[in-house]
Coordinates of C-alpha atoms in Angstrom, one line a residue:
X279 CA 131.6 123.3 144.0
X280 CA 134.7 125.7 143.5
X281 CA 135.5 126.6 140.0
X282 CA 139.1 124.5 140.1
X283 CA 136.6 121.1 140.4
X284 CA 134.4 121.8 137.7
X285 CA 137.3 123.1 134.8
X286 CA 138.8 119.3 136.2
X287 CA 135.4 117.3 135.5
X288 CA 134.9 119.1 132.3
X289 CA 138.7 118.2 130.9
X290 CA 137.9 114.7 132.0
X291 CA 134.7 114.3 130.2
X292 CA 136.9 114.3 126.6
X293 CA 135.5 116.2 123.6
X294 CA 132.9 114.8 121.7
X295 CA 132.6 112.7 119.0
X296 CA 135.5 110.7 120.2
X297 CA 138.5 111.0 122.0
X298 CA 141.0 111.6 119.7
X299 CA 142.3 114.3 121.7
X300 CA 143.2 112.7 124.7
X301 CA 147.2 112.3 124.7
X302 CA 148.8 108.6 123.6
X303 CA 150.7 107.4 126.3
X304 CA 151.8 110.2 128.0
X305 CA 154.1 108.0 130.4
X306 CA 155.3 104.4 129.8
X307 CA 153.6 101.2 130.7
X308 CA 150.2 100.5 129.6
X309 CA 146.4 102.6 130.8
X310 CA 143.5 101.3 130.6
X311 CA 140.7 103.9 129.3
X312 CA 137.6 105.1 128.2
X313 CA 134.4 107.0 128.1
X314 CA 130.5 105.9 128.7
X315 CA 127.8 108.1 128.1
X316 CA 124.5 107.0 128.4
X317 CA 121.1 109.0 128.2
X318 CA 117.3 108.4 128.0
X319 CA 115.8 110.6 125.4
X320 CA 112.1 111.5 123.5
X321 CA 112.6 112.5 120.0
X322 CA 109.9 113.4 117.9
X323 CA 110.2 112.7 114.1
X324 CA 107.8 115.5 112.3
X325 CA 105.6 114.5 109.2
X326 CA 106.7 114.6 105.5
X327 CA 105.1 117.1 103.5
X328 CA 103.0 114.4 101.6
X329 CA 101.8 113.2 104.6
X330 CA 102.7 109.8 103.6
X331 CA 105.0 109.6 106.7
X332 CA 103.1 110.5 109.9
X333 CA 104.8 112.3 113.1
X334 CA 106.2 109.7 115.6
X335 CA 107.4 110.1 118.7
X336 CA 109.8 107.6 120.3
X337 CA 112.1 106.9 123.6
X338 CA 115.1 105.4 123.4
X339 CA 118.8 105.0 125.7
X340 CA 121.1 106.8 123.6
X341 CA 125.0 105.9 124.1
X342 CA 126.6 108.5 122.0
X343 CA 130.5 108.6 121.7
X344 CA 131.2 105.7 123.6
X345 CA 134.4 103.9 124.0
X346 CA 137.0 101.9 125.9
X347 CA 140.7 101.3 125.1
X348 CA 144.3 100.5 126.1
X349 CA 147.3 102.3 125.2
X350 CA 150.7 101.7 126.2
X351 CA 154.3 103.7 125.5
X352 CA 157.8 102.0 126.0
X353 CA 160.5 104.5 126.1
X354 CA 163.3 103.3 123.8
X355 CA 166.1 106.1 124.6
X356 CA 167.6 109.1 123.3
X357 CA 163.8 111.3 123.5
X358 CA 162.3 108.4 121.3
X359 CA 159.5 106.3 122.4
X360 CA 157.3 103.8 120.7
X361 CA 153.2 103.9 121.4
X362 CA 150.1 102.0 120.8
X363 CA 146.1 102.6 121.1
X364 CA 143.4 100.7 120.7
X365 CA 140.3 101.8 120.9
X366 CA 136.9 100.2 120.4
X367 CA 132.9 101.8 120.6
X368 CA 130.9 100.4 123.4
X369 CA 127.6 100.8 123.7
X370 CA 125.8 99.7 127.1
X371 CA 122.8 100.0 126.3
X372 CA 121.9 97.2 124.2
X373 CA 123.2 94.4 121.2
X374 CA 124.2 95.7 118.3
X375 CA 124.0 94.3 114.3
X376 CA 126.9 93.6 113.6
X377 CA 126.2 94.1 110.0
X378 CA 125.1 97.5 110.6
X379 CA 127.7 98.8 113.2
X380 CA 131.5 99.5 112.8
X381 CA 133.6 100.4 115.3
X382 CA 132.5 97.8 118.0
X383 CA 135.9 95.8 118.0
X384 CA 139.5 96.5 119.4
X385 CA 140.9 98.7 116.1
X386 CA 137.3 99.6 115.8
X387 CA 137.9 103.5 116.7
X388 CA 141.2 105.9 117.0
X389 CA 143.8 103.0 117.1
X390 CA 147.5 102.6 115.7
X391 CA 150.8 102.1 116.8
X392 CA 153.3 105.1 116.7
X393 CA 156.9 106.7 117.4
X394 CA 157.7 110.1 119.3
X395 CA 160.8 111.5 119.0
X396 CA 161.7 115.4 119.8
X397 CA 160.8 116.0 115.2
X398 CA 156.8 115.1 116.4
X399 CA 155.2 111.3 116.3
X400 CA 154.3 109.4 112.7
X401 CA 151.5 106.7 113.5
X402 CA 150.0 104.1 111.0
X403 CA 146.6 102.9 111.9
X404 CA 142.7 104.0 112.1
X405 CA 141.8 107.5 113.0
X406 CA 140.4 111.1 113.0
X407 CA 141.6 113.2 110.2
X408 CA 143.4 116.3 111.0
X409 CA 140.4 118.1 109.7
X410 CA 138.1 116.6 111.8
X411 CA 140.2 117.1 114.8
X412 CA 140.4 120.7 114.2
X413 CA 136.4 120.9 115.1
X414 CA 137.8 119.6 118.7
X415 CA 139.2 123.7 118.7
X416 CA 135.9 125.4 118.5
X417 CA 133.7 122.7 120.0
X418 CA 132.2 123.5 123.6
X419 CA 129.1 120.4 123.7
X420 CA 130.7 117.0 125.5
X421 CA 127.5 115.4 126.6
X422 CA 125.6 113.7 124.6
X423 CA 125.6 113.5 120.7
X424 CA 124.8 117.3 120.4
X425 CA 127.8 119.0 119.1
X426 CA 127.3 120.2 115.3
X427 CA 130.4 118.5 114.3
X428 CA 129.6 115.8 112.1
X429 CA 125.7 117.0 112.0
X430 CA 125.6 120.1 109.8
X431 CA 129.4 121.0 110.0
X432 CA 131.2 118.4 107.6
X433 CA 128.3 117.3 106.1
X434 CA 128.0 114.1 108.6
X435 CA 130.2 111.6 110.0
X436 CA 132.1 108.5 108.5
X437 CA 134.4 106.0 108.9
X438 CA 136.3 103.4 107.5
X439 CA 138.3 102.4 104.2
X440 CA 138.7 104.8 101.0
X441 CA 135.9 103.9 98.9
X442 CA 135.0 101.8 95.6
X443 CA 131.7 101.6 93.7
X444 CA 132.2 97.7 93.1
X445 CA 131.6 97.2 96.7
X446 CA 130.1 98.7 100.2
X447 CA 129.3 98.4 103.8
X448 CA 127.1 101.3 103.6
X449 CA 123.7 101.4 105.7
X450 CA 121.0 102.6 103.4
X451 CA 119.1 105.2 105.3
X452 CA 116.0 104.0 103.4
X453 CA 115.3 100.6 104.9
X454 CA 118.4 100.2 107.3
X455 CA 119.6 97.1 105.3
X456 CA 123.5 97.4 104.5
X457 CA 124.0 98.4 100.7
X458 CA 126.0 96.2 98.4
X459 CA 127.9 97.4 95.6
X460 CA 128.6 95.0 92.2
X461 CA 130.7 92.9 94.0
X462 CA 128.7 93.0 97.2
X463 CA 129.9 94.1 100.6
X464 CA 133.8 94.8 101.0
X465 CA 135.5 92.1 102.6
X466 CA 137.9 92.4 106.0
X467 CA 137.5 96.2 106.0
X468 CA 134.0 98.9 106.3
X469 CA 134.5 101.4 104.1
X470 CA 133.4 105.1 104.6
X471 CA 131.3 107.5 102.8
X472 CA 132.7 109.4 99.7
X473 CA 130.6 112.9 101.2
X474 CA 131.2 113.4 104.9
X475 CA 134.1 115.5 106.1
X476 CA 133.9 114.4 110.0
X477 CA 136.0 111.1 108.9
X478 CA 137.5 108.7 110.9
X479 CA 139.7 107.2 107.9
X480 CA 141.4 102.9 108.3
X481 CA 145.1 102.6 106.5
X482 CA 146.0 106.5 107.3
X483 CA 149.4 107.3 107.9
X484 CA 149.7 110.9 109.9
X485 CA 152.5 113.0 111.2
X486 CA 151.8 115.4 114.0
X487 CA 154.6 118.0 114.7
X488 CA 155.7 119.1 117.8
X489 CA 154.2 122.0 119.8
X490 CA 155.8 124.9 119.4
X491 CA 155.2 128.2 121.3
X492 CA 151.4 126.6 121.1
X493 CA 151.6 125.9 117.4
X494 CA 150.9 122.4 116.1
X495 CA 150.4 121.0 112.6
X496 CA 149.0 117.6 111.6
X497 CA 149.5 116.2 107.9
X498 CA 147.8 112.5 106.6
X499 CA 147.1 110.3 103.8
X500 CA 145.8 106.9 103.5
X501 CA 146.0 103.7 101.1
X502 CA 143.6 102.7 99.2
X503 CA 143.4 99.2 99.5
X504 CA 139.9 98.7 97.4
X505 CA 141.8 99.9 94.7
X506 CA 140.7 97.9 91.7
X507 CA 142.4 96.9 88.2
X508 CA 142.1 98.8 85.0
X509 CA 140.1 96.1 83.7
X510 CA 137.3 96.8 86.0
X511 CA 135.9 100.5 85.1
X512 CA 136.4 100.0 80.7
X513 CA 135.4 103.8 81.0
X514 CA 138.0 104.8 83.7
X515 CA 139.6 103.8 86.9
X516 CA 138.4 105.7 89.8
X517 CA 141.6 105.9 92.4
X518 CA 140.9 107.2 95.5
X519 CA 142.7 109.5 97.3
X520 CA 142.6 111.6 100.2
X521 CA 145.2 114.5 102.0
X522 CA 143.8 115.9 105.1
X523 CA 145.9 118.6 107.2
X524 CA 145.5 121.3 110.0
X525 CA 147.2 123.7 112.7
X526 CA 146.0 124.3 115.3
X527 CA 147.3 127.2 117.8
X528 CA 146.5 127.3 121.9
X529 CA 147.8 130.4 124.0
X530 CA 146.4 131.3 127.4
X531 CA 142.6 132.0 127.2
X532 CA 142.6 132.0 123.0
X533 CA 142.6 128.8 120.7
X534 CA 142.8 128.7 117.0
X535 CA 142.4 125.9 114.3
X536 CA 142.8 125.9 110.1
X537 CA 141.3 122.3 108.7
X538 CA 142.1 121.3 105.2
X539 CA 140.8 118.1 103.3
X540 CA 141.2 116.8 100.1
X541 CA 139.4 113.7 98.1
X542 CA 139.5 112.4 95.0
X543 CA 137.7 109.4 93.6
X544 CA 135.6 109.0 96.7
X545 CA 132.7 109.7 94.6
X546 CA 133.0 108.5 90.8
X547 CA 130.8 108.1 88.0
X548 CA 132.0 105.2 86.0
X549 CA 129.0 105.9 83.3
X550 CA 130.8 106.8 80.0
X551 CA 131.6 110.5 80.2
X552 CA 131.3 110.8 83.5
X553 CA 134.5 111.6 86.2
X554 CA 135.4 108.6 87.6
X555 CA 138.3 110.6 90.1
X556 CA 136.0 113.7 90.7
X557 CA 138.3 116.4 93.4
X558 CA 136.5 117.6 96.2
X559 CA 137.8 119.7 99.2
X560 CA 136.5 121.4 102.5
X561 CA 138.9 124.2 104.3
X562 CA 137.5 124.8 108.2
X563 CA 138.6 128.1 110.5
X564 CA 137.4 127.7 113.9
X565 CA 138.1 129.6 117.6
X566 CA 137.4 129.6 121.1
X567 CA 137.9 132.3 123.7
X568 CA 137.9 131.1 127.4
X569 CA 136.7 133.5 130.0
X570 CA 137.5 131.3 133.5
X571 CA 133.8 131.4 134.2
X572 CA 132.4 130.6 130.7
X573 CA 133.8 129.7 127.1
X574 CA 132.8 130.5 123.6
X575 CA 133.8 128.8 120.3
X576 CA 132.7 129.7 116.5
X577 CA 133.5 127.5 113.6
X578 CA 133.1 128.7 109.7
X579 CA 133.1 126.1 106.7
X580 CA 133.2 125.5 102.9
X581 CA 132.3 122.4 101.2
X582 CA 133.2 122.4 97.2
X583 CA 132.3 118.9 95.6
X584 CA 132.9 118.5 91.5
X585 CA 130.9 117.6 89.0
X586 CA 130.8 114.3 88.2
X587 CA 127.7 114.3 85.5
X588 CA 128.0 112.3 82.2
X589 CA 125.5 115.0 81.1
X590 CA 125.7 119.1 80.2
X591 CA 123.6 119.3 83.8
X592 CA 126.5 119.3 86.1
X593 CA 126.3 117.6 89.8
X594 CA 128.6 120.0 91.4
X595 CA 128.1 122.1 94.5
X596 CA 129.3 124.3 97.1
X597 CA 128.5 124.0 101.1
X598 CA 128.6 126.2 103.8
X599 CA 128.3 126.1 107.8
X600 CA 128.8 128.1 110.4
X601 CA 128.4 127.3 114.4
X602 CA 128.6 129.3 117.3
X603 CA 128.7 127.2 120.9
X604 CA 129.8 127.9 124.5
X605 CA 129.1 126.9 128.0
X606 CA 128.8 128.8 131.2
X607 CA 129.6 127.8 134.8
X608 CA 126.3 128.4 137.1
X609 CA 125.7 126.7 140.4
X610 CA 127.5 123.0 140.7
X611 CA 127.7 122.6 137.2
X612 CA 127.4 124.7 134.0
X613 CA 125.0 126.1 131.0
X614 CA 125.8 125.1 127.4
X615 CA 123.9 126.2 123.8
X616 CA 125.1 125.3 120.3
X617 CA 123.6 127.2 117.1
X618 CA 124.7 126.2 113.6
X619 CA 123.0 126.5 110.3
X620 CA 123.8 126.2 106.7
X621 CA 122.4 128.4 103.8
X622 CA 121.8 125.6 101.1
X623 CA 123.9 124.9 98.1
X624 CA 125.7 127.1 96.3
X625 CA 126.7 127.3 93.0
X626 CA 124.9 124.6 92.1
X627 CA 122.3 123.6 89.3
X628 CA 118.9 122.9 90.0
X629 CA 117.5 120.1 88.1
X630 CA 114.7 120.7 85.5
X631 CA 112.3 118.1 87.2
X632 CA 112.7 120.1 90.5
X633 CA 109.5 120.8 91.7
X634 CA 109.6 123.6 94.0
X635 CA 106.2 123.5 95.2
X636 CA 106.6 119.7 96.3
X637 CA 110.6 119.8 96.4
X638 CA 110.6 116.8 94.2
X639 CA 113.9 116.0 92.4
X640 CA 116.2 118.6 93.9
X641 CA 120.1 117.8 93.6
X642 CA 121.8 116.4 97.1
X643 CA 124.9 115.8 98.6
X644 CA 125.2 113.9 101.6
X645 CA 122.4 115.7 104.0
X646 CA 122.9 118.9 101.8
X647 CA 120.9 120.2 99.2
X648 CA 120.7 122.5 96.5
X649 CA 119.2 126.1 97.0
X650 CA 116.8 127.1 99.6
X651 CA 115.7 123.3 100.0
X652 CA 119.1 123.0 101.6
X653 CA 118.3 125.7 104.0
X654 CA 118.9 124.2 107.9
X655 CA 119.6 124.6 111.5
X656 CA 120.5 123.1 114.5
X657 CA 120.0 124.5 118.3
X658 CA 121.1 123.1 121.6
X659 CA 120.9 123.8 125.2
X660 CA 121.7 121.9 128.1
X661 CA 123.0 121.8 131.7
X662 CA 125.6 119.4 133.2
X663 CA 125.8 118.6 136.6
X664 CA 129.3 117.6 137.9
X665 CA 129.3 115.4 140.3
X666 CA 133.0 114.5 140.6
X667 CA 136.0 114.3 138.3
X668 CA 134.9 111.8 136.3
X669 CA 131.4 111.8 136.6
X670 CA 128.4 114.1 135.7
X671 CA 124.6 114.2 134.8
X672 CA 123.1 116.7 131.8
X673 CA 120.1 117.8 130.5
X674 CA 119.8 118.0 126.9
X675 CA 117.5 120.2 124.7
X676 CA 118.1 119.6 120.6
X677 CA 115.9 121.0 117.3
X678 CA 117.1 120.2 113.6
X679 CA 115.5 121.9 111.2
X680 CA 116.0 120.0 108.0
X681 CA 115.0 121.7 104.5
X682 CA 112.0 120.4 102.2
X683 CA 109.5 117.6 103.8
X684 CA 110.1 114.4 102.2
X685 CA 108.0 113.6 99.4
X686 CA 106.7 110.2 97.9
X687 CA 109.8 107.8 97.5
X688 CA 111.8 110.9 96.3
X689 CA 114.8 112.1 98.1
X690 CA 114.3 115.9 98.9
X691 CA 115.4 118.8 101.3
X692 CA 118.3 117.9 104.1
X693 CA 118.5 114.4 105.8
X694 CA 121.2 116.2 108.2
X695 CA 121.0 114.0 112.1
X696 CA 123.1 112.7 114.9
X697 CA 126.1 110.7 114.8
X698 CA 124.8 107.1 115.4
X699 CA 121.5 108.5 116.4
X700 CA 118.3 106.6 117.7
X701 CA 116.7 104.7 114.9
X702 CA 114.6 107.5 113.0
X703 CA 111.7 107.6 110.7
X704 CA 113.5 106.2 107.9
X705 CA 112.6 102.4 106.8
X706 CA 109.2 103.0 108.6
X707 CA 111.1 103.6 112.1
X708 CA 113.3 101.3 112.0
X709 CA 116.2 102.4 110.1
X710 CA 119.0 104.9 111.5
X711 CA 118.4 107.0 108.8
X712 CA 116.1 110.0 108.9
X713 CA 113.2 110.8 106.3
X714 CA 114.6 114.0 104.2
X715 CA 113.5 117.4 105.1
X716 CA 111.8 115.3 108.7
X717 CA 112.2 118.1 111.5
X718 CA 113.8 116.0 114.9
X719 CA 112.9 117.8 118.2
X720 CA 115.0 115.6 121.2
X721 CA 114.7 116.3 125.1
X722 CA 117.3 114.3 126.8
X723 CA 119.0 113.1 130.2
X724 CA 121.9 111.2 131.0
X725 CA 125.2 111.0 132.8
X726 CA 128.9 110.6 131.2
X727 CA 131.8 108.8 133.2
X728 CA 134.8 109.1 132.1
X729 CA 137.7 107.1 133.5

């Protein structure tokens, strides 16, 4: 298979986790679209350092990234043009909760309806920030659920509504039930998490520029429509915010990306004393070089979330990550590896009833942690065989090596794991989450259509 073929198969198997880069409606009328990716995988789930939680070792059909959509674009004269997506996860493998899932309906994933004119296109709708979309630079893993993005880079994945403590449609990772706030579960909308970066946000409004000499720059902000009265928080209103922006810059062989993100209030403490509208921000540089014959992407990041403690101890800390990925053609198909890691917590405070020999009570954000508990690492390496355009089959090798073992009922070391993964060790196996500090170890194989 000539090298033309397989650069066409690649580009047609869109970059993972989604495909928000494909274009919206290129050319009038309306397309049917969409991408399904299905693979039979063994994970093992290592043992907690209590032992409390023995290794298991499961199979399961993994879709990962899945979806199907319309869009449509009307030309209405003079360069403008008015568009529309929607897009909704699919997952062929099985029934879904509907409790637990989002994303499974029309409006469900990157959706909204837009204008383009010759000053860029402003959309109003559901989808990826501008600061997730600038992982799409760097990233070189499409098959599968394998790429760092959204593991260890940005801290995991979200998406949905700005956030409010009075209510939730959070999945605890614990015992796979949905987590209720005050108020219980938010009606009409899911909201997102108040820690991951990789967001997917509902009731953004974005403005992407035009491309110029390669150069492109993204700008959004979304409504908060949780937002509650004074009368609700007597010790402060928490009123969420966020402002996410990139560029991005594509000439010949070289691609660059800047990522920038902004939240506040997505992660109050409405205890007196506490800050109810804490500010937290992540800034993301990321490349690729493309040789012809093989590709190679690096992406560098830094997490900083505030303090939000009604105490003298503060909460705040300080995240980094840093991946290196790339693929490689060889025979009919090509060779692809991943490596990212993060160093632990910075600039945080330890707690006093951290117990470093068990790794009890250490401070965590997200799947972070504080100090060398939050030590981790993620490796990949697979092979995809192209098989047309559209279609191809992979192999898939994946480690993540979380921090501290889980200990007792205490949450401890890094709980870092796939996008939408296989049900873990969490909840006793049957809960998406995974046990903190559990080691995953996943040998996969599957085949992607994209169409």
């Amino acid at each position: 298979m000539n090298k033309k073929l397989m650069a066409l198969a690649v580009a047609g198997a869109l970059t993972a986790p989604g495909l928000a880069v494909a274009q919206v409606g290129g050319s009038p009328g309306v397309t049917l679209y969409g991408r399904l990716d299905e693979a039979i995988v063994n994970t093992k789930y290592s043992t907690n350092g209590a032992g409390t939680i023995t290794e298991v070792k499961k199979g399961d059909v993994w879709s990962a990234g899945n979806a199907i959509g319309v869009r449509g674009r009307e030309d209405l004269g003079g360069g403008t043009a008015a568009w529309f997506q929607l897009e909704a996860g699919a997952w062929p493998d099985g029934r879904l909760d509907s409790a637990a899932t989002t994303g499974s309906h029309f409006g469900g994933r990157n959706s909204g309806l837009g204008v383009s004119s010759a000053l860029g296109d402003i959309m109003f709708g559901i989808w990826d920030t501008p600061y997730k979309v600038s992982m799409f630079t760097w990233n070189s893993l499409t098959s599968g659920g394998f790429s760092a993005g959204g593991v260890i880079v940005g801290n995991g994945d979200t998406t949905g509504a700005l956030t409010n403590p009075l209510c939730t449609t959070t999945v605890s990772n614990a015992n796979g039930s949905v987590t209720t706030g005050a108020n219980g579960v938010c009606v009409t909308e899911a909201t997102s998490n108040g820690t991951a970066w990789s967001r997917r946000v509902n009731n953004s409004i974005q403005y992407w520029s035009p491309v110029f000499a390669g150069l492109q720059f993204r700008l959004m902000t979304a409504l908060a429509n949780y937002q509650s009265p004074a009368s609700a928080f007597p010790n402060g209103v928490p009123k969420p915010k966020e402002y996410s922006g990139n560029v991005t810059w594509a000439r010949g062989p070289l691609a660059l990306a800047f990522g920038y993100d902004s939240h506040e209030g997505l992660r109050p403490n409405t205890a007196p004393g506490g800050s109810v509208n804490p500010k937290d921000s992540a800034i993301q540089v990321g490349a690729k070089w493309d040789f012809g014959m093989a590709q190679v992407g690096a992406g560098l990041e830094k997490l900083k979330y505030e303090n939000t403690s009604a105490t003298a101890v503060s909460n705040g800390i300080d995240v980094s990550a840093y991946v290196v990925n790339g693929r490689v053609n060889a025979g009919p198909g090509q060779v692809w590896a991943s490596w990212s890691q993060t160093p632990g917590g910075k600039n945080c405070t330890i707690p006093a009833a951290f117990n470093p020999s068990t790794g009890t009570g250490n401070l965590t954000m997200g799947g972070a942690a504080c100090g060398d508990a939050g030590k981790a690492k993620m490796i990949t390496l697979g092979y995809d065989y192209i098989m047309s355009k559209r279609t191809k089959m992979y192999f898939a090798y994946n480690k993540i090596d979380n921090g501290l073992k889980y200990v007792g009922t205490a949450t401890v070391g890094t709980t870092y794991y796939y996008i939408a993964g296989p049900a873990a060790n969490a909840g006793n196996g049957t809960a998406g989450g995974l046990a903190a500090g559990s080691d995953v170890t996943t040998i996969g194989l599957g085949i992607q259509h994209s169409f």
